[in-house]
PDB file of C-alpha atoms in Angstrom:
ATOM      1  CA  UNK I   1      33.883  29.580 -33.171  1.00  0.00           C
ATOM      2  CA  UNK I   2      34.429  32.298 -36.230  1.00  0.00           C
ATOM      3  CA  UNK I   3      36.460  34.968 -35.729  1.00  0.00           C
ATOM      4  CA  UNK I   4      34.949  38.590 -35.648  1.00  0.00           C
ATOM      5  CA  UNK I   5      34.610  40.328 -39.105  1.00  0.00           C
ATOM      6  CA  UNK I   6      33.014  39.221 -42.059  1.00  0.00           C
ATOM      7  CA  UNK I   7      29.483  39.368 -41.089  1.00  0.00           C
ATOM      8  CA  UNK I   8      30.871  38.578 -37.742  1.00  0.00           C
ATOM      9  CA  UNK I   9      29.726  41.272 -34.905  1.00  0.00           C
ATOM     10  CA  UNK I  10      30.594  39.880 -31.601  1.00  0.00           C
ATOM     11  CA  UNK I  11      31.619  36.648 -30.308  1.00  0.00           C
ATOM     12  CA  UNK I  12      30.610  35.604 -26.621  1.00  0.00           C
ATOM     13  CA  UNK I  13      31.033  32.189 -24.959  1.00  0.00           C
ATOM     14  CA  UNK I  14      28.878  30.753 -21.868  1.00  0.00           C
ATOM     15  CA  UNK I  15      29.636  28.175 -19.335  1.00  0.00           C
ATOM     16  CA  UNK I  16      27.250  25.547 -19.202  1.00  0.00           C
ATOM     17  CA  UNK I  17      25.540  24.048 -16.136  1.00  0.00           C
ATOM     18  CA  UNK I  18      25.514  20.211 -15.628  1.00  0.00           C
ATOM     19  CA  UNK I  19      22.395  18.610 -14.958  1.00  0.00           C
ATOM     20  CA  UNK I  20      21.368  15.785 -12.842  1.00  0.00           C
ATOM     21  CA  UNK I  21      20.921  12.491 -14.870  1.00  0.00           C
ATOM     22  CA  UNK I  22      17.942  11.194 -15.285  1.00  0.00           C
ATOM     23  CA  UNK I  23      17.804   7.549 -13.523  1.00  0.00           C
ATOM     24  CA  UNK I  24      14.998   4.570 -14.854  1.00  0.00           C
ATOM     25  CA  UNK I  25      14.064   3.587 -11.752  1.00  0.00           C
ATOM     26  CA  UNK I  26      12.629  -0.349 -12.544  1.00  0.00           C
ATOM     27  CA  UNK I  27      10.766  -2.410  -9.848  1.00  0.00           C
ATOM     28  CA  UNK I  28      10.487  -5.912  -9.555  1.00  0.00           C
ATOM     29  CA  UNK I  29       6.681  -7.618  -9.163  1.00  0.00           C
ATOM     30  CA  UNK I  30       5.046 -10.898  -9.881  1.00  0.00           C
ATOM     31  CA  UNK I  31       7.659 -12.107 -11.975  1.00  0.00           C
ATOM     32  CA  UNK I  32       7.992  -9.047 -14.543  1.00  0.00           C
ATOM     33  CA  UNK I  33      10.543  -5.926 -14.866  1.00  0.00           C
ATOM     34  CA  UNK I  34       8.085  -2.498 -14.672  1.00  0.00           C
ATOM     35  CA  UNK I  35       9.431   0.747 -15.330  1.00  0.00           C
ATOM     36  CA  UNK I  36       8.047   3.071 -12.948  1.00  0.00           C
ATOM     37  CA  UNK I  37       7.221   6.751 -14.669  1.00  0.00           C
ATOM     38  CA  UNK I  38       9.116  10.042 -13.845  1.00  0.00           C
ATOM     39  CA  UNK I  39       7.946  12.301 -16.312  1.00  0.00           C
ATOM     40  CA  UNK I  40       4.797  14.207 -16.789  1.00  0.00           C
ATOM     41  CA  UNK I  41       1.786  13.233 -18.194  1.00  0.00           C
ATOM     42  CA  UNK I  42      -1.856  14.877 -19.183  1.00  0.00           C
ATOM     43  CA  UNK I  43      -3.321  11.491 -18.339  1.00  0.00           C
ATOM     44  CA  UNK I  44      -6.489  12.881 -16.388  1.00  0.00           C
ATOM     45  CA  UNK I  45      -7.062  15.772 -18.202  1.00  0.00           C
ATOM     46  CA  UNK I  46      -4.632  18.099 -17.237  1.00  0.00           C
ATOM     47  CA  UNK I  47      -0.601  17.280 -16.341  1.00  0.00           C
ATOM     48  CA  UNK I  48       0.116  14.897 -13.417  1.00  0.00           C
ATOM     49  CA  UNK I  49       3.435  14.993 -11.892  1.00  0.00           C
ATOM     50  CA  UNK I  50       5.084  11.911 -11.484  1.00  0.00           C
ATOM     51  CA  UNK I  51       7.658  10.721  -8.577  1.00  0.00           C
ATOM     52  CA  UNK I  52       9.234   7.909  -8.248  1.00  0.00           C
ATOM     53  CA  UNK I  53       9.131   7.155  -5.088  1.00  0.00           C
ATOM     54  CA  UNK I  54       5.421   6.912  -4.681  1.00  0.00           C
ATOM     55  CA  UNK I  55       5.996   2.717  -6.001  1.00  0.00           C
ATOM     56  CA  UNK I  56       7.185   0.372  -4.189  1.00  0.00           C
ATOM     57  CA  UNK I  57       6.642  -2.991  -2.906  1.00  0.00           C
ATOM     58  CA  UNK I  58       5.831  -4.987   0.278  1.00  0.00           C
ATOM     59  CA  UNK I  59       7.243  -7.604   2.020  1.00  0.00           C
ATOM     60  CA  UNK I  60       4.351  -9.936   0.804  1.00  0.00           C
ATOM     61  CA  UNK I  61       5.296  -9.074  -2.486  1.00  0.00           C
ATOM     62  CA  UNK I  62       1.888  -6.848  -3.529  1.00  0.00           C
ATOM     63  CA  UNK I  63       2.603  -3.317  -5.548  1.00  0.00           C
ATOM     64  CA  UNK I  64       2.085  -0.126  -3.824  1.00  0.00           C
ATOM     65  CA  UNK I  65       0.838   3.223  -5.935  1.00  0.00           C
ATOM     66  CA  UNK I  66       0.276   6.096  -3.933  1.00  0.00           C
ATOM     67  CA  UNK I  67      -0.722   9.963  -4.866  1.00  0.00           C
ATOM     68  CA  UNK I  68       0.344  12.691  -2.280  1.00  0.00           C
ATOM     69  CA  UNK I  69       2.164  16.293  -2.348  1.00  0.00           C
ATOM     70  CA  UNK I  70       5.717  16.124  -2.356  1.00  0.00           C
ATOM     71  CA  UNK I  71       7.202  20.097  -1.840  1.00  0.00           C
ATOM     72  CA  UNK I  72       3.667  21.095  -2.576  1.00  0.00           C
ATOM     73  CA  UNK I  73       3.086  19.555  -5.479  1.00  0.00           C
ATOM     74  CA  UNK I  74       0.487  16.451  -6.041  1.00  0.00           C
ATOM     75  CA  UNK I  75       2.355  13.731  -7.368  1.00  0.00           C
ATOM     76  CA  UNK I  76       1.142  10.399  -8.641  1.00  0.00           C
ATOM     77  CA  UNK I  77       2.662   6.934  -9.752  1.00  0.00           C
ATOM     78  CA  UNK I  78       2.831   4.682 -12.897  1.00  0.00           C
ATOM     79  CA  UNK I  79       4.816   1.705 -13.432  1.00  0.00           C
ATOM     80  CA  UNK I  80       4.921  -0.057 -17.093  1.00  0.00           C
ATOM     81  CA  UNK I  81       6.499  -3.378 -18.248  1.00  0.00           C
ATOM     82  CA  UNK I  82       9.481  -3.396 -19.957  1.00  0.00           C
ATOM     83  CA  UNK I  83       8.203  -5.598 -22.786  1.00  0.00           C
ATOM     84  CA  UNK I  84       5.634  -6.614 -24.756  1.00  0.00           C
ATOM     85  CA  UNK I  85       3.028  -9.215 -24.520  1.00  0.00           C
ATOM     86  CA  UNK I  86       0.619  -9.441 -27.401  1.00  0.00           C
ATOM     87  CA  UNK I  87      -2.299 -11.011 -27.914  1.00  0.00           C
ATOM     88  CA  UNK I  88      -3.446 -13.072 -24.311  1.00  0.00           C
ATOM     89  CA  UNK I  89      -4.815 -12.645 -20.731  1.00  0.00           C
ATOM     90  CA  UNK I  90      -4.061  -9.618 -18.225  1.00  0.00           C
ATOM     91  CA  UNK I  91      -5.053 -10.078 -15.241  1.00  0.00           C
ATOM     92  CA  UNK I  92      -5.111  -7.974 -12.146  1.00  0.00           C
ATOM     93  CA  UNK I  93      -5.585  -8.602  -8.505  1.00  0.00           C
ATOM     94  CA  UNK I  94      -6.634  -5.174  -6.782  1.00  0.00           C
ATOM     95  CA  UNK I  95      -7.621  -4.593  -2.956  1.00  0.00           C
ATOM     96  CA  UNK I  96     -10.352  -2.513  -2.008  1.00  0.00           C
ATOM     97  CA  UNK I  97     -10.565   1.227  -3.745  1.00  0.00           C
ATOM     98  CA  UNK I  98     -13.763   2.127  -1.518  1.00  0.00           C
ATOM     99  CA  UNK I  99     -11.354   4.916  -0.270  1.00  0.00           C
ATOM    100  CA  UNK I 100     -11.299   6.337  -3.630  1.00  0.00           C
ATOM    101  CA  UNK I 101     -12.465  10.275  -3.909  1.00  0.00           C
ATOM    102  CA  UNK I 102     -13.814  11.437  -6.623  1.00  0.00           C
ATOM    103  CA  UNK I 103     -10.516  12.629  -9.042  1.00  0.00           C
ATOM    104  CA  UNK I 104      -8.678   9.600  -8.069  1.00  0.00           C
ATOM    105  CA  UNK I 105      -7.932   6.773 -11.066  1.00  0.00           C
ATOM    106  CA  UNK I 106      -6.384   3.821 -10.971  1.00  0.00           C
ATOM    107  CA  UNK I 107      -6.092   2.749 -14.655  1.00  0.00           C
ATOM    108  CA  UNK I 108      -4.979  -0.819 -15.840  1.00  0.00           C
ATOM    109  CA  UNK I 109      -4.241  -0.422 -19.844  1.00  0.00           C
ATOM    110  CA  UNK I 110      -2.567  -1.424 -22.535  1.00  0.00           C
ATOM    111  CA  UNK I 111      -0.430   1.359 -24.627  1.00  0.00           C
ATOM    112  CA  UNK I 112       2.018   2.251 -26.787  1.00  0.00           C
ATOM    113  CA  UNK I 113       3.946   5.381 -25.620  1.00  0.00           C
ATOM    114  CA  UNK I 114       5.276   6.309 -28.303  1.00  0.00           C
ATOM    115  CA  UNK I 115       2.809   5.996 -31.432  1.00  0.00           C
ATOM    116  CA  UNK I 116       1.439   8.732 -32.971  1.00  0.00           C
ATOM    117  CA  UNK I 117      -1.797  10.107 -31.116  1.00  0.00           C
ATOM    118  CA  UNK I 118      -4.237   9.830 -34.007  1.00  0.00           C
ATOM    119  CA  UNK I 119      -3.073   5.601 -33.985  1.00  0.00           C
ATOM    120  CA  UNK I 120      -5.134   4.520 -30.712  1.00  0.00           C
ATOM    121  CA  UNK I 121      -4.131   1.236 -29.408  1.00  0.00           C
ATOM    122  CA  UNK I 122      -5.566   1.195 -25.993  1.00  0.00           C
ATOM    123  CA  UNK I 123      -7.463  -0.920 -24.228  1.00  0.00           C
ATOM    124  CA  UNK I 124      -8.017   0.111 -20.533  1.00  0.00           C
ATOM    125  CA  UNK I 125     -10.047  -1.200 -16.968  1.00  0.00           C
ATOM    126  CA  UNK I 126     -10.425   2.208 -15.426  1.00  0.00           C
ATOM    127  CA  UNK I 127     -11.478   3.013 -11.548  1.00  0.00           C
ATOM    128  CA  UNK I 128     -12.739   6.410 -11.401  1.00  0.00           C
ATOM    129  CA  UNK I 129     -15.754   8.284 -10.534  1.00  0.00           C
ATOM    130  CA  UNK I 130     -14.001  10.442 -13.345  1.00  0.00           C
ATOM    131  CA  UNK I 131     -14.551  13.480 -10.254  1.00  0.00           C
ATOM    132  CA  UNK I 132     -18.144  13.162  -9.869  1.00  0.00           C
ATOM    133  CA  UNK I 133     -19.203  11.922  -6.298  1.00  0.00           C
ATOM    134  CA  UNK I 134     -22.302   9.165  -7.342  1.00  0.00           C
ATOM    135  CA  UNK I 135     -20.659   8.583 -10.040  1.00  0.00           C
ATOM    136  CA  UNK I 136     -20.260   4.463 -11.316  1.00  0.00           C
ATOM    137  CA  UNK I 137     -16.960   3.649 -10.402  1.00  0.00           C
ATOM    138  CA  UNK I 138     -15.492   1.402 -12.889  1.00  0.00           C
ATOM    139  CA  UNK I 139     -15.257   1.122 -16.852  1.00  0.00           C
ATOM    140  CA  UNK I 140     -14.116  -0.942 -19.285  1.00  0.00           C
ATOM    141  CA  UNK I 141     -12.714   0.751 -22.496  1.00  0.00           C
ATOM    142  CA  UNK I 142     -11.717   0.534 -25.940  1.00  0.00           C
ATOM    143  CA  UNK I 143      -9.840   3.617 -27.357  1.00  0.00           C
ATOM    144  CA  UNK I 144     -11.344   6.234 -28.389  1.00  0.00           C
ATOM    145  CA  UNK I 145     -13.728   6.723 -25.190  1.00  0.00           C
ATOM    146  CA  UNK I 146     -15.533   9.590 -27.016  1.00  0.00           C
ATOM    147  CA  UNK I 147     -17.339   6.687 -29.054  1.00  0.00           C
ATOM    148  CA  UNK I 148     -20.539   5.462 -26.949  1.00  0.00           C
ATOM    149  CA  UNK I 149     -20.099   1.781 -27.494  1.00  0.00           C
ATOM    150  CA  UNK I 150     -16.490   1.745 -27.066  1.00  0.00           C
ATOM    151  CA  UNK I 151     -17.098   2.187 -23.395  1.00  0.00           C
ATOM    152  CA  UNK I 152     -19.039  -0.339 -20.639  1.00  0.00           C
ATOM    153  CA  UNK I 153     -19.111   1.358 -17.234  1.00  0.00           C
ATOM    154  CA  UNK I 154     -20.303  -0.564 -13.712  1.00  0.00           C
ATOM    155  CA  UNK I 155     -20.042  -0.186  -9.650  1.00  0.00           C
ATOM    156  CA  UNK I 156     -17.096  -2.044  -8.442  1.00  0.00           C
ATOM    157  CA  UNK I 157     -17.767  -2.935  -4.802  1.00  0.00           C
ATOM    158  CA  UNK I 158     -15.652  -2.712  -2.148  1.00  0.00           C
ATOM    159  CA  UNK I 159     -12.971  -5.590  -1.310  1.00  0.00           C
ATOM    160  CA  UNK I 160     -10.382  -7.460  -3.160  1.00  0.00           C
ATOM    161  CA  UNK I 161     -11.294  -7.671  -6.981  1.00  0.00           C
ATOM    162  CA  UNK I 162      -9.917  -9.363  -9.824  1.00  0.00           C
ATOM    163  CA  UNK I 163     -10.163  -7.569 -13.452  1.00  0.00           C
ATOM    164  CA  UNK I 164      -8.932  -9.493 -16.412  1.00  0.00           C
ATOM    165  CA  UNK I 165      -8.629  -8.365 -19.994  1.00  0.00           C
ATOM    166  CA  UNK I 166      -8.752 -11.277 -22.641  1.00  0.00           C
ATOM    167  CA  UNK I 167      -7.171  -9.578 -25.966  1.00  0.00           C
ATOM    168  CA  UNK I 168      -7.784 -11.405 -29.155  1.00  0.00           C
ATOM    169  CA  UNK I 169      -7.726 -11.083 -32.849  1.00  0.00           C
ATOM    170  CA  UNK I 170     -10.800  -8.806 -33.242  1.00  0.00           C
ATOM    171  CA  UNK I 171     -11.987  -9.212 -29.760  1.00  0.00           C
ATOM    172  CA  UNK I 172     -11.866  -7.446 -26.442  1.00  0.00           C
ATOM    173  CA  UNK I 173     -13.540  -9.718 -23.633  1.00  0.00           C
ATOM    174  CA  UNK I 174     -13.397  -7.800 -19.743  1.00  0.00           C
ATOM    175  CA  UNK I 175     -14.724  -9.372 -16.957  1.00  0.00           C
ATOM    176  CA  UNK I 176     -14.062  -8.445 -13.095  1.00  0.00           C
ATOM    177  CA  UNK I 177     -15.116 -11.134  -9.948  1.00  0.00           C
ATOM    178  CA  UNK I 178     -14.813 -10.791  -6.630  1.00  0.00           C
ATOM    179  CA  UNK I 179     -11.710 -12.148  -4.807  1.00  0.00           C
ATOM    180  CA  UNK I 180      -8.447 -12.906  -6.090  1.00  0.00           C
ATOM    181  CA  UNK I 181      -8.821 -15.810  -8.416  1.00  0.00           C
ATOM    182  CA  UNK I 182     -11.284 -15.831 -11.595  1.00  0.00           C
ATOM    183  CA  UNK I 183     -13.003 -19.512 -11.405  1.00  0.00           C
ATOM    184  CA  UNK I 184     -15.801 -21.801 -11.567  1.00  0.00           C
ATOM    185  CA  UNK I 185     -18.010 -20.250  -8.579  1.00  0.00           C
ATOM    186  CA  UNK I 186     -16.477 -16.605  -8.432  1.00  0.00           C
ATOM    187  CA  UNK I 187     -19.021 -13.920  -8.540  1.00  0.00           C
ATOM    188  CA  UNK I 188     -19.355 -12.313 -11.997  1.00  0.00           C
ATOM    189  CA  UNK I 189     -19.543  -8.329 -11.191  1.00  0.00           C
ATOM    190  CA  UNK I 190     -19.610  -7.495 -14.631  1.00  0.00           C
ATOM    191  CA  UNK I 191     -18.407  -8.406 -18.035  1.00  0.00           C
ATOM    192  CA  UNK I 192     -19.023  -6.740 -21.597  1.00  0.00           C
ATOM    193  CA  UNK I 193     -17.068  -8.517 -25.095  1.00  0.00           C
ATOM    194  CA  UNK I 194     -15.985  -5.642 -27.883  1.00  0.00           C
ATOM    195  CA  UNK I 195     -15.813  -6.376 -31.367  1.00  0.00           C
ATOM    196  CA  UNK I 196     -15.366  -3.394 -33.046  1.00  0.00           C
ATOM    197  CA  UNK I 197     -11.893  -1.273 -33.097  1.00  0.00           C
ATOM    198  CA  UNK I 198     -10.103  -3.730 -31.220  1.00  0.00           C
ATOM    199  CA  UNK I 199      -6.561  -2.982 -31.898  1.00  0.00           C
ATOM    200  CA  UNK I 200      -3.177  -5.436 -33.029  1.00  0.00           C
ATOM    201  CA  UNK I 201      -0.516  -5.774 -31.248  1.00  0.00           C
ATOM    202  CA  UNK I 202       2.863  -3.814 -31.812  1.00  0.00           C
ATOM    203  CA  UNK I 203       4.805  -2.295 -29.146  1.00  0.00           C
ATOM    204  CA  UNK I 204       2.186  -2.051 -26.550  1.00  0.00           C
ATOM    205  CA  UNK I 205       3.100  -2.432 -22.711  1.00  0.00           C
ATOM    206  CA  UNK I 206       1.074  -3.359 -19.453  1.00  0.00           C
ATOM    207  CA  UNK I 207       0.417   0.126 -17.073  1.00  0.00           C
ATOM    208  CA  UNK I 208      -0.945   0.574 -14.057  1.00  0.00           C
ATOM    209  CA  UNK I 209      -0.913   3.824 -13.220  1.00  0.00           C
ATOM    210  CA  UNK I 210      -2.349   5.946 -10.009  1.00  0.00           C
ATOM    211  CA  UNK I 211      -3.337   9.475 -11.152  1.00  0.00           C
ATOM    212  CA  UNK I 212      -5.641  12.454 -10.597  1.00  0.00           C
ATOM    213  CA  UNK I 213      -8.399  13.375 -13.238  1.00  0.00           C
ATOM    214  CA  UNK I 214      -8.511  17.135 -13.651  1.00  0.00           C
ATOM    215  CA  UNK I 215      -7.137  17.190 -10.017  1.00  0.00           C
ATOM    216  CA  UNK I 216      -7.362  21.090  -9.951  1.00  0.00           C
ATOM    217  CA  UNK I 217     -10.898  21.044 -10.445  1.00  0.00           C
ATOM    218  CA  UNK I 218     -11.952  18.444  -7.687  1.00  0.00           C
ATOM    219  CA  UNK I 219      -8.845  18.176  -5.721  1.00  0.00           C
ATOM    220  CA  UNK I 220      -7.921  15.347  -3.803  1.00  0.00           C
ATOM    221  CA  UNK I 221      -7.148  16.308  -0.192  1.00  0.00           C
ATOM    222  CA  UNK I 222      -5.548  13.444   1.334  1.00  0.00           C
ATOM    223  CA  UNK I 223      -3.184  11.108  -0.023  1.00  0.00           C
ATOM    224  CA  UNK I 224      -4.512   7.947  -1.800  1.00  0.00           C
ATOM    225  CA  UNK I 225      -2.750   4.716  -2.038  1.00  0.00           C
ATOM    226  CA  UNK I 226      -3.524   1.514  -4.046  1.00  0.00           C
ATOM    227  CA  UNK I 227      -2.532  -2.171  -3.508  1.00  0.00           C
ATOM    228  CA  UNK I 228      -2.026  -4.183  -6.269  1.00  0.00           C
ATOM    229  CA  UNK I 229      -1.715  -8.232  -5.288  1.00  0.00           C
ATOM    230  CA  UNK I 230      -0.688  -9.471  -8.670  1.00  0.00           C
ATOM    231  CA  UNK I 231      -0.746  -9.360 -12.197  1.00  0.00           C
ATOM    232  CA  UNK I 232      -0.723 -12.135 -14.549  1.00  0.00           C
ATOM    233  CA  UNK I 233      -0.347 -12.802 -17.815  1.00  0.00           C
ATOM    234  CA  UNK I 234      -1.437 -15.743 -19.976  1.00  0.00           C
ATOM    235  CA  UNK I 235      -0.772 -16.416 -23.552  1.00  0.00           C
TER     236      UNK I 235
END
């Protein structure tokens, strides 16, 4: 510190106050490291708090994502992988969302965290009625969503679905079956192929994330939990 005088006024000094560290929680789950999310995000229109302890897994192995108020405030749950995949085949096993109100959204995307918001790299399988009761409750998406044809929505029914994403050089192919295993005689519920703004691949990670869209708005009242089986990647 300078000493008083020349130009010097006043000196004063202040103790700081040591903060808690902040811990990466990561969680273990069909073969694959996932960061699970503790910070904010405006995913959903308007910031969702995030606590860690809302993931978890079971003794069968399946991921757990739940939304509920911790100290009175609505909290929600994302986990992400810790590294890249590419180009390839994401697949997701998820049991029934029939229980699903309105502002609840379960998306299953592929992002980049940290480029630059004009740069959109996402491709997403989202499960929302987006808080809108009759509502379809299920979309497949190319980034930006404001763009008609960069969006395919559908009814998922209720029970155990599987939702793959094929990602390829200029192409985007969705599809989601009934069940747990995508085959010759699964039933099709819906598929759409994009071929326009399909991204490349850079630093992009797998998410699944449990959230609340514009939760203030059309407030969930009880809490919400999903059950992921598996996920699956194939190159």
């Amino acid at each position: 510190m300078p000493a008083e005088g020349n130009g010097v006024v006043a000196i004063a000094t202040s103790t700081g106050k040591p903060v808690a560290p902040i811990v990466s929680k990561v969680i273990h789950f069909s073969g694959y490291d996932w960061r699970v999310r503790n910070a904010a995000s405006d995913r959903g229109g308007q910031p969702n708090s995030y606590d860690p302890s809302n993931v978890w897994t079971d003794k069968n192995g399946y991921l757990h994502l739940r939304m509920e108020e911790h100290d009175g405030v609505w909290t929600c749950a994302e986990v992400s992988l810790t590294r890249s995949l590419g180009y390839g085949s994401y697949i997701f096993v998820v049991q029934d969302i029939g229980h699903f109100g309105p502002s609840a959204a379960l998306g299953l995307y592929t992002n980049d965290d940290f480029r630059p918001d004009d740069i959109r790299n996402e491709l997403d399988i989202e499960l929302s009625r987006w808080g809108i009761a009759d509502n379809k409750n299920a979309q497949y998406v190319v980034q930006p969503f404001y763009i008609p044809e960069n969006v395919s929505r559908f009814m998922a029914p209720s029970g155990v679905l599987t939702h793959m994403l094929r990602w390829e050089s200029g192409r985007a192919s969705f599809k989601t079956v009934r069940g747990s295993v995508i085959g010759p005689g699964t039933a099709t519920v819906s598929e759409h192929i994009f071929t326009s703004g399909v991204p490349t691949p850079a630093k992009e990670t797998a998410h699944m994330g449990l959230y609340s869209y514009r939760h203030s708005q059309s407030p969930t009242k009880q809490p919400v939990e999903v059950v992921i089986e598996k996920f699956e990647f194939l190159p």
